[in-house]
PDB file of C-alpha atoms and ligand atoms in Angstrom:
ATOM      1  CA  UNK U  23     131.069  87.832 106.862  1.00  0.00           C
ATOM      2  CA  UNK U  24     134.020  85.603 107.745  1.00  0.00           C
ATOM      3  CA  UNK U  25     134.306  87.367 111.107  1.00  0.00           C
ATOM      4  CA  UNK U  26     130.577  86.937 111.733  1.00  0.00           C
ATOM      5  CA  UNK U  27     130.792  83.249 110.889  1.00  0.00           C
ATOM      6  CA  UNK U  28     133.755  82.805 113.208  1.00  0.00           C
ATOM      7  CA  UNK U  29     131.821  84.590 115.954  1.00  0.00           C
ATOM      8  CA  UNK U  30     128.803  82.360 115.373  1.00  0.00           C
ATOM      9  CA  UNK U  31     131.017  79.317 115.851  1.00  0.00           C
ATOM     10  CA  UNK U  32     132.143  80.615 119.212  1.00  0.00           C
ATOM     11  CA  UNK U  33     128.658  81.512 120.451  1.00  0.00           C
ATOM     12  CA  UNK U  34     126.476  78.541 119.746  1.00  0.00           C
ATOM     13  CA  UNK U  35     126.229  78.796 115.971  1.00  0.00           C
ATOM     14  CA  UNK U  36     123.651  80.025 113.492  1.00  0.00           C
ATOM     15  CA  UNK U  37     121.120  77.479 114.759  1.00  0.00           C
ATOM     16  CA  UNK U  38     120.660  79.481 117.980  1.00  0.00           C
ATOM     17  CA  UNK U  39     117.002  80.523 117.760  1.00  0.00           C
ATOM     18  CA  UNK U  40     115.208  83.092 119.888  1.00  0.00           C
ATOM     19  CA  UNK U  41     112.535  81.392 121.943  1.00  0.00           C
ATOM     20  CA  UNK U  42     110.809  84.636 122.910  1.00  0.00           C
ATOM     21  CA  UNK U  43     110.420  87.477 120.401  1.00  0.00           C
ATOM     22  CA  UNK U  44     108.839  90.818 121.355  1.00  0.00           C
ATOM     23  CA  UNK U  45     107.718  93.320 118.714  1.00  0.00           C
ATOM     24  CA  UNK U  46     107.091  97.064 118.836  1.00  0.00           C
ATOM     25  CA  UNK U  47     104.682  97.220 115.904  1.00  0.00           C
ATOM     26  CA  UNK U  48     105.256 100.776 114.702  1.00  0.00           C
ATOM     27  CA  UNK U  49     104.521 102.704 111.517  1.00  0.00           C
ATOM     28  CA  UNK U  50     100.820 102.050 110.845  1.00  0.00           C
ATOM     29  CA  UNK U  51      99.997 105.763 110.738  1.00  0.00           C
ATOM     30  CA  UNK U  52     102.807 106.629 108.310  1.00  0.00           C
ATOM     31  CA  UNK U  53     101.923 103.672 106.098  1.00  0.00           C
ATOM     32  CA  UNK U  54      98.376 105.047 105.693  1.00  0.00           C
ATOM     33  CA  UNK U  55      99.385 108.713 105.436  1.00  0.00           C
ATOM     34  CA  UNK U  56     101.855 107.911 102.638  1.00  0.00           C
ATOM     35  CA  UNK U  57      98.890 106.624 100.652  1.00  0.00           C
ATOM     36  CA  UNK U  58      96.618 109.527 101.513  1.00  0.00           C
ATOM     37  CA  UNK U  59      94.424 107.292 103.693  1.00  0.00           C
ATOM     38  CA  UNK U  60      93.170 107.802 107.273  1.00  0.00           C
ATOM     39  CA  UNK U  61      95.524 106.483 109.979  1.00  0.00           C
ATOM     40  CA  UNK U  62      92.947 103.893 111.059  1.00  0.00           C
ATOM     41  CA  UNK U  63      93.293 102.143 107.701  1.00  0.00           C
ATOM     42  CA  UNK U  64      96.937 101.568 108.638  1.00  0.00           C
ATOM     43  CA  UNK U  65      95.923 100.177 112.015  1.00  0.00           C
ATOM     44  CA  UNK U  66      93.483  97.770 110.360  1.00  0.00           C
ATOM     45  CA  UNK U  67      96.184  96.592 107.963  1.00  0.00           C
ATOM     46  CA  UNK U  68      98.522  96.262 110.937  1.00  0.00           C
ATOM     47  CA  UNK U  69      96.070  93.924 112.687  1.00  0.00           C
ATOM     48  CA  UNK U  70      96.030  91.714 109.571  1.00  0.00           C
ATOM     49  CA  UNK U  71      99.811  91.493 109.828  1.00  0.00           C
ATOM     50  CA  UNK U  72      99.587  90.355 113.439  1.00  0.00           C
ATOM     51  CA  UNK U  73      97.505  87.377 112.301  1.00  0.00           C
ATOM     52  CA  UNK U  74     100.125  86.323 109.735  1.00  0.00           C
ATOM     53  CA  UNK U  75     103.031  86.730 112.127  1.00  0.00           C
ATOM     54  CA  UNK U  76     101.224  84.752 114.859  1.00  0.00           C
ATOM     55  CA  UNK U  77     100.564  81.932 112.412  1.00  0.00           C
ATOM     56  CA  UNK U  78     104.200  81.894 111.269  1.00  0.00           C
ATOM     57  CA  UNK U  79     105.833  81.823 114.712  1.00  0.00           C
ATOM     58  CA  UNK U  80     105.600  78.135 115.699  1.00  0.00           C
ATOM     59  CA  UNK U  81     107.184  76.965 112.423  1.00  0.00           C
ATOM     60  CA  UNK U  82     109.986  79.506 112.936  1.00  0.00           C
ATOM     61  CA  UNK U  83     110.742  77.983 116.342  1.00  0.00           C
ATOM     62  CA  UNK U  84     109.285  80.912 118.290  1.00  0.00           C
ATOM     63  CA  UNK U  85     107.312  79.696 121.303  1.00  0.00           C
ATOM     64  CA  UNK U  86     106.674  83.095 122.936  1.00  0.00           C
ATOM     65  CA  UNK U  87     105.563  86.225 121.073  1.00  0.00           C
ATOM     66  CA  UNK U  88     104.821  89.511 122.827  1.00  0.00           C
ATOM     67  CA  UNK U  89     103.377  92.394 120.803  1.00  0.00           C
ATOM     68  CA  UNK U  90     102.971  96.044 121.771  1.00  0.00           C
ATOM     69  CA  UNK U  91      99.466  97.071 120.717  1.00  0.00           C
ATOM     70  CA  UNK U  92      98.730 100.209 122.763  1.00  0.00           C
ATOM     71  CA  UNK U  93     100.928 102.119 125.190  1.00  0.00           C
ATOM     72  CA  UNK U  94     100.026 104.113 128.306  1.00  0.00           C
ATOM     73  CA  UNK U  95     101.124 107.149 126.256  1.00  0.00           C
ATOM     74  CA  UNK U  96      98.874 106.379 123.272  1.00  0.00           C
ATOM     75  CA  UNK U  97      95.860 107.878 125.122  1.00  0.00           C
ATOM     76  CA  UNK U  98      97.327 111.244 124.049  1.00  0.00           C
ATOM     77  CA  UNK U  99      96.106 110.629 120.490  1.00  0.00           C
ATOM     78  CA  UNK U 100      92.774 111.927 119.138  1.00  0.00           C
ATOM     79  CA  UNK U 101      89.607 110.386 120.594  1.00  0.00           C
ATOM     80  CA  UNK U 102      88.783 109.048 117.134  1.00  0.00           C
ATOM     81  CA  UNK U 103      92.103 107.212 116.870  1.00  0.00           C
ATOM     82  CA  UNK U 104      91.974 105.860 120.450  1.00  0.00           C
ATOM     83  CA  UNK U 105      88.400 104.576 120.029  1.00  0.00           C
ATOM     84  CA  UNK U 106      89.311 103.150 116.620  1.00  0.00           C
ATOM     85  CA  UNK U 107      92.322 101.310 118.038  1.00  0.00           C
ATOM     86  CA  UNK U 108      90.242  99.895 120.903  1.00  0.00           C
ATOM     87  CA  UNK U 109      87.608  98.691 118.445  1.00  0.00           C
ATOM     88  CA  UNK U 110      90.204  97.024 116.210  1.00  0.00           C
ATOM     89  CA  UNK U 111      91.713  95.321 119.267  1.00  0.00           C
ATOM     90  CA  UNK U 112      88.327  94.104 120.558  1.00  0.00           C
ATOM     91  CA  UNK U 113      87.300  92.765 117.143  1.00  0.00           C
ATOM     92  CA  UNK U 114      90.646  91.104 116.678  1.00  0.00           C
ATOM     93  CA  UNK U 115      90.444  89.127 119.904  1.00  0.00           C
ATOM     94  CA  UNK U 116      86.710  88.406 119.457  1.00  0.00           C
ATOM     95  CA  UNK U 117      87.169  87.034 115.945  1.00  0.00           C
ATOM     96  CA  UNK U 118      90.554  85.386 116.241  1.00  0.00           C
ATOM     97  CA  UNK U 119      90.505  83.832 119.727  1.00  0.00           C
ATOM     98  CA  UNK U 120      88.661  80.669 118.716  1.00  0.00           C
ATOM     99  CA  UNK U 121      90.831  79.973 115.661  1.00  0.00           C
ATOM    100  CA  UNK U 122      94.037  80.779 117.518  1.00  0.00           C
ATOM    101  CA  UNK U 123      93.006  78.488 120.352  1.00  0.00           C
ATOM    102  CA  UNK U 124      92.394  75.661 117.869  1.00  0.00           C
ATOM    103  CA  UNK U 125      95.968  76.219 116.661  1.00  0.00           C
ATOM    104  CA  UNK U 126      97.334  75.889 120.194  1.00  0.00           C
ATOM    105  CA  UNK U 127      97.798  79.575 121.021  1.00  0.00           C
ATOM    106  CA  UNK U 128      97.633  80.673 124.650  1.00  0.00           C
ATOM    107  CA  UNK U 129      96.601  84.318 124.750  1.00  0.00           C
ATOM    108  CA  UNK U 130      97.478  86.669 127.606  1.00  0.00           C
ATOM    109  CA  UNK U 131      97.437  90.408 128.142  1.00  0.00           C
ATOM    110  CA  UNK U 132      99.768  92.730 129.993  1.00  0.00           C
ATOM    111  CA  UNK U 133      99.157  96.349 130.965  1.00  0.00           C
ATOM    112  CA  UNK U 134      96.791  98.165 133.313  1.00  0.00           C
ATOM    113  CA  UNK U 135      93.250  96.901 132.790  1.00  0.00           C
ATOM    114  CA  UNK U 136      91.224  99.302 134.936  1.00  0.00           C
ATOM    115  CA  UNK U 137      91.251 102.021 132.267  1.00  0.00           C
ATOM    116  CA  UNK U 138      89.774  99.674 129.644  1.00  0.00           C
ATOM    117  CA  UNK U 139      86.034  99.230 129.025  1.00  0.00           C
ATOM    118  CA  UNK U 140      84.673  96.719 131.617  1.00  0.00           C
ATOM    119  CA  UNK U 141      83.131  94.580 128.840  1.00  0.00           C
ATOM    120  CA  UNK U 142      86.499  94.433 127.111  1.00  0.00           C
ATOM    121  CA  UNK U 143      88.155  93.474 130.414  1.00  0.00           C
ATOM    122  CA  UNK U 144      85.657  90.616 130.809  1.00  0.00           C
ATOM    123  CA  UNK U 145      86.303  89.424 127.243  1.00  0.00           C
ATOM    124  CA  UNK U 146      90.061  89.468 127.846  1.00  0.00           C
ATOM    125  CA  UNK U 147      89.730  87.476 131.085  1.00  0.00           C
ATOM    126  CA  UNK U 148      87.495  84.871 129.441  1.00  0.00           C
ATOM    127  CA  UNK U 149      89.912  84.404 126.516  1.00  0.00           C
ATOM    128  CA  UNK U 150      92.841  84.025 128.902  1.00  0.00           C
ATOM    129  CA  UNK U 151      90.926  81.353 130.825  1.00  0.00           C
ATOM    130  CA  UNK U 152      89.734  79.568 127.664  1.00  0.00           C
ATOM    131  CA  UNK U 153      93.223  79.332 126.138  1.00  0.00           C
ATOM    132  CA  UNK U 154      95.132  78.635 129.369  1.00  0.00           C
ATOM    133  CA  UNK U 155      95.822  74.999 128.466  1.00  0.00           C
ATOM    134  CA  UNK U 156      97.464  75.757 125.097  1.00  0.00           C
ATOM    135  CA  UNK U 157     101.217  75.467 124.666  1.00  0.00           C
ATOM    136  CA  UNK U 158     102.145  75.726 120.972  1.00  0.00           C
ATOM    137  CA  UNK U 159     102.542  79.512 121.085  1.00  0.00           C
ATOM    138  CA  UNK U 160     102.351  81.868 124.057  1.00  0.00           C
ATOM    139  CA  UNK U 161     101.000  85.129 122.642  1.00  0.00           C
ATOM    140  CA  UNK U 162     101.056  88.138 124.959  1.00  0.00           C
ATOM    141  CA  UNK U 163      99.410  91.372 123.869  1.00  0.00           C
ATOM    142  CA  UNK U 164     100.513  94.567 125.622  1.00  0.00           C
ATOM    143  CA  UNK U 165      97.482  96.859 125.849  1.00  0.00           C
ATOM    144  CA  UNK U 166      97.484 100.048 127.922  1.00  0.00           C
ATOM    145  CA  UNK U 167     101.000  98.873 128.694  1.00  0.00           C
ATOM    146  CA  UNK U 168     103.834 101.061 129.926  1.00  0.00           C
ATOM    147  CA  UNK U 169     106.958  99.665 131.540  1.00  0.00           C
ATOM    148  CA  UNK U 170     107.085 102.397 134.176  1.00  0.00           C
ATOM    149  CA  UNK U 171     103.401 101.915 135.002  1.00  0.00           C
ATOM    150  CA  UNK U 172     103.961  98.154 135.277  1.00  0.00           C
ATOM    151  CA  UNK U 173     106.941  98.691 137.605  1.00  0.00           C
ATOM    152  CA  UNK U 174     104.974 101.119 139.777  1.00  0.00           C
ATOM    153  CA  UNK U 175     102.087  98.625 140.073  1.00  0.00           C
ATOM    154  CA  UNK U 176     104.574  95.837 140.819  1.00  0.00           C
ATOM    155  CA  UNK U 177     106.229  97.936 143.533  1.00  0.00           C
ATOM    156  CA  UNK U 178     102.823  98.498 145.155  1.00  0.00           C
ATOM    157  CA  UNK U 179     102.101  94.731 145.114  1.00  0.00           C
ATOM    158  CA  UNK U 180     105.514  93.986 146.541  1.00  0.00           C
ATOM    159  CA  UNK U 181     104.981  96.558 149.321  1.00  0.00           C
ATOM    160  CA  UNK U 182     101.761  94.755 150.255  1.00  0.00           C
ATOM    161  CA  UNK U 183     103.621  91.441 150.444  1.00  0.00           C
ATOM    162  CA  UNK U 184     106.225  93.063 152.679  1.00  0.00           C
ATOM    163  CA  UNK U 185     103.502  94.552 154.883  1.00  0.00           C
ATOM    164  CA  UNK U 186     101.899  91.103 155.225  1.00  0.00           C
ATOM    165  CA  UNK U 187     105.261  89.602 156.123  1.00  0.00           C
ATOM    166  CA  UNK U 188     105.294  87.319 153.036  1.00  0.00           C
ATOM    167  CA  UNK U 189     108.531  88.930 151.811  1.00  0.00           C
ATOM    168  CA  UNK U 190     111.245  90.223 154.136  1.00  0.00           C
ATOM    169  CA  UNK U 191     114.174  91.465 152.015  1.00  0.00           C
ATOM    170  CA  UNK U 192     112.837  91.938 148.442  1.00  0.00           C
ATOM    171  CA  UNK U 193     114.993  90.358 145.721  1.00  0.00           C
ATOM    172  CA  UNK U 194     114.921  90.696 141.913  1.00  0.00           C
ATOM    173  CA  UNK U 195     112.841  87.516 141.770  1.00  0.00           C
ATOM    174  CA  UNK U 196     110.340  88.949 144.262  1.00  0.00           C
ATOM    175  CA  UNK U 197     109.850  92.031 142.083  1.00  0.00           C
ATOM    176  CA  UNK U 198     109.664  89.973 138.864  1.00  0.00           C
ATOM    177  CA  UNK U 199     106.924  87.869 140.486  1.00  0.00           C
ATOM    178  CA  UNK U 200     104.838  91.049 140.890  1.00  0.00           C
ATOM    179  CA  UNK U 201     105.123  92.158 137.252  1.00  0.00           C
ATOM    180  CA  UNK U 202     102.339  91.554 134.707  1.00  0.00           C
ATOM    181  CA  UNK U 203     104.765  89.131 133.046  1.00  0.00           C
ATOM    182  CA  UNK U 204     105.273  86.965 136.152  1.00  0.00           C
ATOM    183  CA  UNK U 205     106.209  83.474 134.976  1.00  0.00           C
ATOM    184  CA  UNK U 206     107.020  84.550 131.384  1.00  0.00           C
ATOM    185  CA  UNK U 207     110.589  84.116 130.113  1.00  0.00           C
ATOM    186  CA  UNK U 208     112.428  87.330 129.214  1.00  0.00           C
ATOM    187  CA  UNK U 209     112.441  88.215 125.498  1.00  0.00           C
ATOM    188  CA  UNK U 210     115.574  87.090 123.662  1.00  0.00           C
ATOM    189  CA  UNK U 211     114.966  89.549 120.854  1.00  0.00           C
ATOM    190  CA  UNK U 212     113.020  92.815 120.586  1.00  0.00           C
ATOM    191  CA  UNK U 213     112.148  94.013 117.078  1.00  0.00           C
ATOM    192  CA  UNK U 214     110.954  97.536 116.304  1.00  0.00           C
ATOM    193  CA  UNK U 215     109.605  98.361 112.876  1.00  0.00           C
ATOM    194  CA  UNK U 216     109.342 101.756 111.121  1.00  0.00           C
ATOM    195  CA  UNK U 217     112.927 102.954 111.605  1.00  0.00           C
ATOM    196  CA  UNK U 218     112.488 104.506 115.057  1.00  0.00           C
ATOM    197  CA  UNK U 219     115.369 103.495 117.329  1.00  0.00           C
ATOM    198  CA  UNK U 220     113.821 103.879 120.765  1.00  0.00           C
ATOM    199  CA  UNK U 221     112.107 101.620 123.249  1.00  0.00           C
ATOM    200  CA  UNK U 222     109.034 103.758 124.053  1.00  0.00           C
ATOM    201  CA  UNK U 223     108.425 102.272 127.521  1.00  0.00           C
ATOM    202  CA  UNK U 224     108.281  98.628 126.326  1.00  0.00           C
ATOM    203  CA  UNK U 225     109.434  95.898 128.748  1.00  0.00           C
ATOM    204  CA  UNK U 226     112.274  97.886 130.422  1.00  0.00           C
ATOM    205  CA  UNK U 227     112.766  95.242 133.126  1.00  0.00           C
ATOM    206  CA  UNK U 228     112.259  92.144 130.990  1.00  0.00           C
ATOM    207  CA  UNK U 229     114.385  93.304 128.023  1.00  0.00           C
ATOM    208  CA  UNK U 230     117.386  94.369 130.124  1.00  0.00           C
ATOM    209  CA  UNK U 231     119.529  91.777 128.305  1.00  0.00           C
ATOM    210  CA  UNK U 232     117.561  91.320 125.098  1.00  0.00           C
ATOM    211  CA  UNK U 233     119.045  91.783 121.656  1.00  0.00           C
ATOM    212  CA  UNK U 234     117.442  94.578 119.611  1.00  0.00           C
ATOM    213  CA  UNK U 235     116.678  94.735 115.907  1.00  0.00           C
ATOM    214  CA  UNK U 236     115.479  97.956 114.306  1.00  0.00           C
ATOM    215  CA  UNK U 237     114.088  97.653 110.802  1.00  0.00           C
ATOM    216  CA  UNK U 238     112.928 100.501 108.525  1.00  0.00           C
ATOM    217  CA  UNK U 239     109.972  98.416 107.306  1.00  0.00           C
ATOM    218  CA  UNK U 240     106.620  99.861 108.411  1.00  0.00           C
ATOM    219  CA  UNK U 241     104.523  97.380 110.405  1.00  0.00           C
ATOM    220  CA  UNK U 242     101.795  96.904 107.731  1.00  0.00           C
ATOM    221  CA  UNK U 243     104.574  95.852 105.301  1.00  0.00           C
ATOM    222  CA  UNK U 244     106.286  93.464 107.758  1.00  0.00           C
ATOM    223  CA  UNK U 245     105.889  89.859 106.560  1.00  0.00           C
ATOM    224  CA  UNK U 246     106.783  86.426 107.966  1.00  0.00           C
ATOM    225  CA  UNK U 247     109.729  86.490 105.509  1.00  0.00           C
ATOM    226  CA  UNK U 248     111.095  89.640 107.173  1.00  0.00           C
ATOM    227  CA  UNK U 249     110.774  87.900 110.526  1.00  0.00           C
ATOM    228  CA  UNK U 250     112.495  84.758 109.233  1.00  0.00           C
ATOM    229  CA  UNK U 251     115.427  86.864 107.964  1.00  0.00           C
ATOM    230  CA  UNK U 252     115.812  88.606 111.312  1.00  0.00           C
ATOM    231  CA  UNK U 253     115.709  85.263 113.145  1.00  0.00           C
ATOM    232  CA  UNK U 254     118.420  83.867 110.869  1.00  0.00           C
ATOM    233  CA  UNK U 255     120.696  86.814 111.662  1.00  0.00           C
ATOM    234  CA  UNK U 256     119.988  86.421 115.369  1.00  0.00           C
ATOM    235  CA  UNK U 257     121.985  83.194 115.249  1.00  0.00           C
ATOM    236  CA  UNK U 258     125.126  85.204 114.468  1.00  0.00           C
ATOM    237  CA  UNK U 259     124.903  87.311 117.597  1.00  0.00           C
ATOM    238  CA  UNK U 260     127.093  86.782 120.614  1.00  0.00           C
ATOM    239  CA  UNK U 261     125.205  87.116 123.900  1.00  0.00           C
ATOM    240  CA  UNK U 262     127.515  87.512 126.878  1.00  0.00           C
ATOM    241  CA  UNK U 263     125.191  88.554 129.734  1.00  0.00           C
ATOM    242  CA  UNK U 264     128.090  90.348 131.384  1.00  0.00           C
ATOM    243  CA  UNK U 265     130.391  87.332 131.220  1.00  0.00           C
ATOM    244  CA  UNK U 266     133.385  86.782 128.911  1.00  0.00           C
TER     245      UNK U 266
HETATM  246  C1  IPE W  17     101.863 101.822 115.784  1.00  0.00           C
HETATM  247  O1  IPE W  17     101.728 102.673 114.694  1.00  0.00           O
HETATM  248  C2  IPE W  17     100.545 101.468 116.417  1.00  0.00           C
HETATM  249  C3  IPE W  17     100.306 102.155 117.693  1.00  0.00           C
HETATM  250  C4  IPE W  17     101.158 102.921 118.317  1.00  0.00           C
HETATM  251  C5  IPE W  17      99.017 101.958 118.292  1.00  0.00           C
HETATM  252  P1  IPE W  17     101.654 104.248 114.875  1.00  0.00           P
HETATM  253  O2  IPE W  17     100.219 104.641 114.997  1.00  0.00           O
HETATM  254  O3  IPE W  17     102.516 104.725 115.969  1.00  0.00           O
HETATM  255  O4  IPE W  17     102.213 104.716 113.466  1.00  0.00           O
HETATM  256  P2  IPE W  17     103.163 105.952 113.181  1.00  0.00           P
HETATM  257  O5  IPE W  17     104.355 105.819 114.082  1.00  0.00           O
HETATM  258  O6  IPE W  17     102.375 107.187 113.471  1.00  0.00           O
HETATM  259  O7  IPE W  17     103.506 105.810 111.749  1.00  0.00           O
HETATM  260  C1  IPE W  18     105.050 102.567 120.556  1.00  0.00           C
HETATM  261  O1  IPE W  18     104.839 103.291 119.397  1.00  0.00           O
HETATM  262  C2  IPE W  18     103.761 101.962 121.032  1.00  0.00           C
HETATM  263  C3  IPE W  18     103.206 100.896 120.196  1.00  0.00           C
HETATM  264  C4  IPE W  18     103.751 100.398 119.122  1.00  0.00           C
HETATM  265  C5  IPE W  18     101.954 100.367 120.642  1.00  0.00           C
HETATM  266  P1  IPE W  18     104.573 104.857 119.414  1.00  0.00           P
HETATM  267  O2  IPE W  18     104.447 105.276 117.996  1.00  0.00           O
HETATM  268  O3  IPE W  18     103.451 105.181 120.319  1.00  0.00           O
HETATM  269  O4  IPE W  18     105.917 105.419 120.064  1.00  0.00           O
HETATM  270  P2  IPE W  18     106.606 106.844 119.937  1.00  0.00           P
HETATM  271  O5  IPE W  18     105.591 107.870 120.311  1.00  0.00           O
HETATM  272  O6  IPE W  18     107.038 107.003 118.520  1.00  0.00           O
HETATM  273  O7  IPE W  18     107.771 106.787 120.876  1.00  0.00           O
HETATM  274 MG1   MG W  19     104.443 105.309 116.049  1.00  0.00          MG
END
């Protein structure tokens, strides 16, 4: 503890707060299975948790929150689970968008959209437009998101810019400007719930220098208090970014 405190003093102190937190919300299925319930019950409970965490963020000093809702690999699950997840997502944004907007939340989505239902795509675009002026919390939902897919789509966009002569020698900034997250700050902290210690294709470019926190808590059990505890400990970390 003394060593940690000393380190905090040399790295900005315990009041260093992450501005952008990204969360791999994992463990819904296990949470339900442990109780003998269908996996979708866990996903529904998980969506309730998202609401609470979103509400808690501004008071915890978090201005950007990115959550992983559905990966490019999650299509491998049963049709029932995939359709159920899509329905929960659609209902969530339909029902919550208005209230979130009133609380100053700007909602955006990352991931490939073409594989989603066209009506859902239209709903997502209209919510993004409606909340574009909000600044209290930037909430980004990753849906049909995969980091490798995002990088491949970004590379294709960049190639078009090169072909048009808009870019000559592509730089890191040129590629970043072609990602779904163009204009977003990189996450300071990535949290994964449920005890799995892998990244599962989440923000490989953007999280290159993020801090990681792995917690055994399953997502439906993850409360604003858990988040507050993790944010407090974040202040003790030393971030060097390759320097000394
Ligand atoms: C996370 O929970 C939600 C999604 C991946 C959509 P899981 O559904 O992966 O839950 P576990 O890992 O099976 O417990
Ligand atoms: C990652 O969780 C994707 C989301 C949380 C949306 P998964 O449960 O799909 O990841 P793996 O399969 O355990 O790596
Ligand atoms: Mg999982």
